[in-house]
GROMACS .gro file of C-alpha atoms in nm:
model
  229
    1UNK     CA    1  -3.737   4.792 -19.403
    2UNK     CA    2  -3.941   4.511 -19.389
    3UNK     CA    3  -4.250   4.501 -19.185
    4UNK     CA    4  -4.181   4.250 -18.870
    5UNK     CA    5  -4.441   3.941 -18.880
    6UNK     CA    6  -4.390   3.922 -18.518
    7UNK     CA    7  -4.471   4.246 -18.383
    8UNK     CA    8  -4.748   4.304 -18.675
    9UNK     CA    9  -4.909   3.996 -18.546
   10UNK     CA   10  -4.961   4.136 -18.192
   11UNK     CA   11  -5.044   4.438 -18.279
   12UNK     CA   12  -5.348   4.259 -18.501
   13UNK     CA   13  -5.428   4.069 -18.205
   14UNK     CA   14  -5.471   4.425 -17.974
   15UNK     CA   15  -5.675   4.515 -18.239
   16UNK     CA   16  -5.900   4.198 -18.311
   17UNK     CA   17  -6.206   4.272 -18.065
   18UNK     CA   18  -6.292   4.603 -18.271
   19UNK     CA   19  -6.284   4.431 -18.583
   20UNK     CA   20  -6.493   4.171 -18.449
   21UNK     CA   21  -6.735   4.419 -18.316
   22UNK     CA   22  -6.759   4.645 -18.625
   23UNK     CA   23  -6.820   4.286 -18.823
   24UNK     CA   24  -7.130   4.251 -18.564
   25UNK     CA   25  -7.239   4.599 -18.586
   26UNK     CA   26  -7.265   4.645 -18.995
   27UNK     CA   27  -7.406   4.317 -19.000
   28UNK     CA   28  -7.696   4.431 -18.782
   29UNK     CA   29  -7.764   4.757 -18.957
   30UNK     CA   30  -7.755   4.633 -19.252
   31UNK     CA   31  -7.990   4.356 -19.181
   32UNK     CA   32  -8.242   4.641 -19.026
   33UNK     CA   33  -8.210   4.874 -19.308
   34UNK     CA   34  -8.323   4.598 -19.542
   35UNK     CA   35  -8.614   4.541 -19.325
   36UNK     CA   36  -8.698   4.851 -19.297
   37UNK     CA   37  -8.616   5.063 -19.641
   38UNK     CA   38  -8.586   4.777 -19.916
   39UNK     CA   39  -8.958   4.811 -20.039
   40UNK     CA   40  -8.953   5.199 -20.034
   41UNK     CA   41  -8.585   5.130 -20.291
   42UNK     CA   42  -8.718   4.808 -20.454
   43UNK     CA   43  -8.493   4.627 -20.316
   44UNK     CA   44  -8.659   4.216 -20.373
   45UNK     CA   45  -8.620   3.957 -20.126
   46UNK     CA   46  -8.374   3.721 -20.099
   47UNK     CA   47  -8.098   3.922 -19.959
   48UNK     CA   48  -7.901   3.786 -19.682
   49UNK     CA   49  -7.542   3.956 -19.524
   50UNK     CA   50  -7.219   3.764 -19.433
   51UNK     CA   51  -6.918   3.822 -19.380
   52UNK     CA   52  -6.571   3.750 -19.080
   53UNK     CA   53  -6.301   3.994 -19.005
   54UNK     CA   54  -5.974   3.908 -19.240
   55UNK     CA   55  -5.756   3.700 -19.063
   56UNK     CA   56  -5.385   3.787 -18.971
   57UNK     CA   57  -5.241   3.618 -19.256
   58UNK     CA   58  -5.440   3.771 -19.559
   59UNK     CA   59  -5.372   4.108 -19.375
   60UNK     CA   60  -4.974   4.042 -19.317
   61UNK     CA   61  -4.997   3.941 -19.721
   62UNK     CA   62  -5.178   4.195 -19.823
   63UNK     CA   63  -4.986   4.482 -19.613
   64UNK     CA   64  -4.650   4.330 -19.741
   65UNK     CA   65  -4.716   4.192 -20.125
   66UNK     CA   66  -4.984   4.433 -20.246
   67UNK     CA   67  -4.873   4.762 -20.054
   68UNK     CA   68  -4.530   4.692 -19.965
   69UNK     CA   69  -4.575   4.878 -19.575
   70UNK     CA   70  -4.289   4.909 -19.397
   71UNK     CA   71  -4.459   4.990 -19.030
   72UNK     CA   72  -4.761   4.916 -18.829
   73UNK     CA   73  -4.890   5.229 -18.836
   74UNK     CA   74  -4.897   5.216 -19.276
   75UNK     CA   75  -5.035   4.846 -19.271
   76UNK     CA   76  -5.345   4.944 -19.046
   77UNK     CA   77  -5.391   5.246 -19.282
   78UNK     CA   78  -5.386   5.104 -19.584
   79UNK     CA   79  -5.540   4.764 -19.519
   80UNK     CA   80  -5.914   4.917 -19.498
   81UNK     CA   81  -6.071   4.537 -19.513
   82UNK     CA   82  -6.019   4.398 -19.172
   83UNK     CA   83  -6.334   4.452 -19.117
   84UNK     CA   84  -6.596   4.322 -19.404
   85UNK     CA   85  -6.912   4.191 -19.524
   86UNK     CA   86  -7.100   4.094 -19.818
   87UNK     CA   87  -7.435   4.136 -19.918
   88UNK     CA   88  -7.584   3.907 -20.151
   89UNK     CA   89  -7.887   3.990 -20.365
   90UNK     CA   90  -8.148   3.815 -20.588
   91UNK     CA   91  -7.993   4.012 -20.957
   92UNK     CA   92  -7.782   4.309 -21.054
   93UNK     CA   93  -8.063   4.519 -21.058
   94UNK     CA   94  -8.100   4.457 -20.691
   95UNK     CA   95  -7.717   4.502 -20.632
   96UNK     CA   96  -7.771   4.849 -20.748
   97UNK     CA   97  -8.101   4.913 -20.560
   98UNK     CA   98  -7.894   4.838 -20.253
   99UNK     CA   99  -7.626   5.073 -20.375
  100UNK     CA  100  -7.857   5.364 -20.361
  101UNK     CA  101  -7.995   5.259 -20.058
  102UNK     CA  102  -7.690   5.286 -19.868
  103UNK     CA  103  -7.569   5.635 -20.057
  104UNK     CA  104  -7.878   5.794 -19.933
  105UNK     CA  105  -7.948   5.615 -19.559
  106UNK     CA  106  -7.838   5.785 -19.225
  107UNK     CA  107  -7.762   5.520 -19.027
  108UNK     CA  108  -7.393   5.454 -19.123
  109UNK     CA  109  -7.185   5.679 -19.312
  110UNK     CA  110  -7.060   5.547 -19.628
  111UNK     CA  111  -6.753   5.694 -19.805
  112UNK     CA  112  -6.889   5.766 -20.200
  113UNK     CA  113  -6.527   5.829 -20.307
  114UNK     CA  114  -6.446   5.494 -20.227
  115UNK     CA  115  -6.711   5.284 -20.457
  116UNK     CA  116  -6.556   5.041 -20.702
  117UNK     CA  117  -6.808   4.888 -20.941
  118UNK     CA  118  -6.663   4.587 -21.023
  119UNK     CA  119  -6.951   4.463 -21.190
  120UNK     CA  120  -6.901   4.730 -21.501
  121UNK     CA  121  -6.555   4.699 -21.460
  122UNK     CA  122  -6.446   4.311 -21.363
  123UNK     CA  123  -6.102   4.229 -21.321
  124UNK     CA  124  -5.888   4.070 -21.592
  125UNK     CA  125  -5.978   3.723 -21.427
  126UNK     CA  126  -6.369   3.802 -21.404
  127UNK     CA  127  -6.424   3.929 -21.027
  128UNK     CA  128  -6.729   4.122 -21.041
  129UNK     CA  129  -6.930   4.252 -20.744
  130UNK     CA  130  -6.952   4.629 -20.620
  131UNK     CA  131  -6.665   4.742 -20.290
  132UNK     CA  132  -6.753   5.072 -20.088
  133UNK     CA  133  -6.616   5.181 -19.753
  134UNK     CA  134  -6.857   5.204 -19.479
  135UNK     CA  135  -6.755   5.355 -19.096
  136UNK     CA  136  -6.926   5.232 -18.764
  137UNK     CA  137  -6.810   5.343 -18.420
  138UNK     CA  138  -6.776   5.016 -18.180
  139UNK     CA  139  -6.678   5.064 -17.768
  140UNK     CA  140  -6.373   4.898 -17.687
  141UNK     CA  141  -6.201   4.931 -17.355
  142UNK     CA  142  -6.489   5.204 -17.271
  143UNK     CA  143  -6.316   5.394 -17.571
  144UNK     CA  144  -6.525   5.443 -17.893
  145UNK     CA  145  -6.312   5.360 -18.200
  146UNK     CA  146  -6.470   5.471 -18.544
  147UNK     CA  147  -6.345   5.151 -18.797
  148UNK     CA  148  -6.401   5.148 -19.138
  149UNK     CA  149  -6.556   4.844 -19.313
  150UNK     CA  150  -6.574   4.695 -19.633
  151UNK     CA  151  -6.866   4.628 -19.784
  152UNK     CA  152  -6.933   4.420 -20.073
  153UNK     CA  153  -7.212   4.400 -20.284
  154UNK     CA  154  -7.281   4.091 -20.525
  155UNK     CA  155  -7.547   3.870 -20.686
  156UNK     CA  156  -7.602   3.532 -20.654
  157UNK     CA  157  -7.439   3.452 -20.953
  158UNK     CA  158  -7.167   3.631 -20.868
  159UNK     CA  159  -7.097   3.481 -20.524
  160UNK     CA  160  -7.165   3.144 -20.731
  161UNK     CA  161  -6.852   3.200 -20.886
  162UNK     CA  162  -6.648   3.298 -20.612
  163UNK     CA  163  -6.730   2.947 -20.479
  164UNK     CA  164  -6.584   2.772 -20.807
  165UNK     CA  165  -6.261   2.976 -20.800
  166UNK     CA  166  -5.962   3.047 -20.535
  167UNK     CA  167  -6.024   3.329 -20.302
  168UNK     CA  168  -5.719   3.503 -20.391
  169UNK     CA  169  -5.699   3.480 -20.714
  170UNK     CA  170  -5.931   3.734 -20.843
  171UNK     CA  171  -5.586   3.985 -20.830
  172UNK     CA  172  -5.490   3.864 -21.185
  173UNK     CA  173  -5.107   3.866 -21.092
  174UNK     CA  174  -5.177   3.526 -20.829
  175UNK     CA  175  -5.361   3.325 -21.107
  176UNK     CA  176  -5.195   3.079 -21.399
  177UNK     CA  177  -5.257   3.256 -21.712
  178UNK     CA  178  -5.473   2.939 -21.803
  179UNK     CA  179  -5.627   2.950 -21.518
  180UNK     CA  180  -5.690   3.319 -21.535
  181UNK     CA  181  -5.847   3.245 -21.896
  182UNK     CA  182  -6.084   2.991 -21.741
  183UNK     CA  183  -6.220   3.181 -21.440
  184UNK     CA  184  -6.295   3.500 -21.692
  185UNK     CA  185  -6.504   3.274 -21.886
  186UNK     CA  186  -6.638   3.128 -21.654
  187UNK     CA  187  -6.728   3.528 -21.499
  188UNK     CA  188  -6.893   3.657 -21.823
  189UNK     CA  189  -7.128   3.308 -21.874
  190UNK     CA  190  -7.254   3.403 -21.539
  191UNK     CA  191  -7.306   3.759 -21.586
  192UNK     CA  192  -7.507   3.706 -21.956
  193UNK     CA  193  -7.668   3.464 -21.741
  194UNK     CA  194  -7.707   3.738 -21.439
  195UNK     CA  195  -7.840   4.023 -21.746
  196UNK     CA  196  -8.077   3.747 -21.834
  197UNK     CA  197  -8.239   3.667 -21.477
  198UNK     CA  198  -8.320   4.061 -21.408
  199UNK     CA  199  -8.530   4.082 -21.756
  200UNK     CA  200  -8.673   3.713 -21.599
  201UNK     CA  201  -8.737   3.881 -21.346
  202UNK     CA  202  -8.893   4.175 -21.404
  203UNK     CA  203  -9.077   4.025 -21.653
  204UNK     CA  204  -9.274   3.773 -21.421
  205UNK     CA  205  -9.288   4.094 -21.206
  206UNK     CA  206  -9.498   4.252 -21.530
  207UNK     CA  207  -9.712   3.960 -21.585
  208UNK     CA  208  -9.795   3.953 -21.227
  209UNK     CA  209  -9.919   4.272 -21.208
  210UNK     CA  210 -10.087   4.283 -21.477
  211UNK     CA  211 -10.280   3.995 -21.366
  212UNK     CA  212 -10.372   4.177 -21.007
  213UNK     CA  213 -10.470   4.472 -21.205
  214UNK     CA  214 -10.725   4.214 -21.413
  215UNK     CA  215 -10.838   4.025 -21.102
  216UNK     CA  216 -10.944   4.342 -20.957
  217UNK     CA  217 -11.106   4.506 -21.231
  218UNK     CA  218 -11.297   4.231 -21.257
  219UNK     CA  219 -11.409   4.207 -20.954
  220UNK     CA  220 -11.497   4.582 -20.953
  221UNK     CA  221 -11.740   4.504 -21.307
  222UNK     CA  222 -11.894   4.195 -21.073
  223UNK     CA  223 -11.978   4.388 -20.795
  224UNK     CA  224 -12.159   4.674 -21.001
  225UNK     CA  225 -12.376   4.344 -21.214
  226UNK     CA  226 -12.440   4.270 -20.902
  227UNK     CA  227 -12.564   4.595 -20.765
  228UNK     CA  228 -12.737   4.689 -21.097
  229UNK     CA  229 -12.496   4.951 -21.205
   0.00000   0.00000   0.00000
């Protein structure tokens, strides 16, 4: 038996405010746990969180097309997304930083069974970024509902692409084989382009340290010339 639009659709509505909530709530513990632990994880700057509950018709589509659910109770089960946000970082060595981050924090449990690494696995059109399940308890109704959450981890380069191609059609099945073709190039001239930015990166890192290191050295060799030493 199908699953009824109509009566799904209220039943999302009952449920929007938690969703909602839980979208508020990761968002703000994420944003303090990279003020507070990215340095300690060398995590860089640059980060910044985003992210809106899924709206009634990606979840109907999803419930129906992808998992075939034939009640409410199934399609609120298996649709774990309605609740989601991404987190974009500088390079994929940051992306990872952030992934052990989270695996070892205490403010928010985070399901390791659930990880997908995208990223070392992409999908056949070239999605790449890193999913993981997170839980946070919101208050609704004086009731505290624990909701899980979807969080997504991606670089810049990453979310670049998902700007140049449909939202959808990272599920290989919803793209035009041509069009699949294109987006997957597309993917992998970003990510040779995301490989090169971390050595960039860490390379200017290098040379900037090294030059600290000189700066005060030297000043250590001044000070004792001028002491006599």
């Amino acid at each position: 038996m199908a699953l009824d639009r109509e009566e799904a659709s209220r039943e999302y509505d009952t449920r929007a405010r938690r969703y909602e909530r839980a979208n508020q709530q990761i968002t703000a513990i994420l944003n303090a746990l990279l003020d507070d632990l990215s340095a300690r994880y060398r995590v860089r700057e640059g980060l910044y969180v985003t992210g809106k509950p899924k709206c009634f018709s990606s979840f109907y589509r999803k419930a129906t097309d992808k998992y075939a659910c034939e009640s409410l109770d199934e399609a609120f089960e298996r649709v774990r997304d309605l609740a989601r946000v991404r987190v974009v970082c500088p390079t994929l060595d940051d992306c990872y930083s952030l992934l052990e981050m989270l695996l070892k924090q205490q403010a928010v449990f985070v399901d390791e069974r659930t990880i997908e690494d995208y990223i070392a696995d992409p999908s056949p059109t070239g999605y790449r970024a890193i999913h993981l399940e997170a839980a946070v308890e919101v208050t609704v109704s004086e009731d505290k509902v624990s909701v899980p959450v979807e969080v997504q981890i991606r670089s810049t380069l990453q979310e670049a692409w998902g700007h140049y191609t449909h939202s959808d059609f990272y599920h290989a099945e919803a793209a035009p084989e041509h069009i699949a073709l294109l987006m997957k190039a597309l993917s992998d001239l970003l990510h040779w382009s995301d490989r090169h930015a971390s050595i960039l990166v860490k390379e200017v890192a290098r040379q900037r340290d090294e030059q600290e290191r000189s700066g005060q050295q030297g000043g250590v060799a001044a000070d004792k010339g001028q002491h006599g030493e």
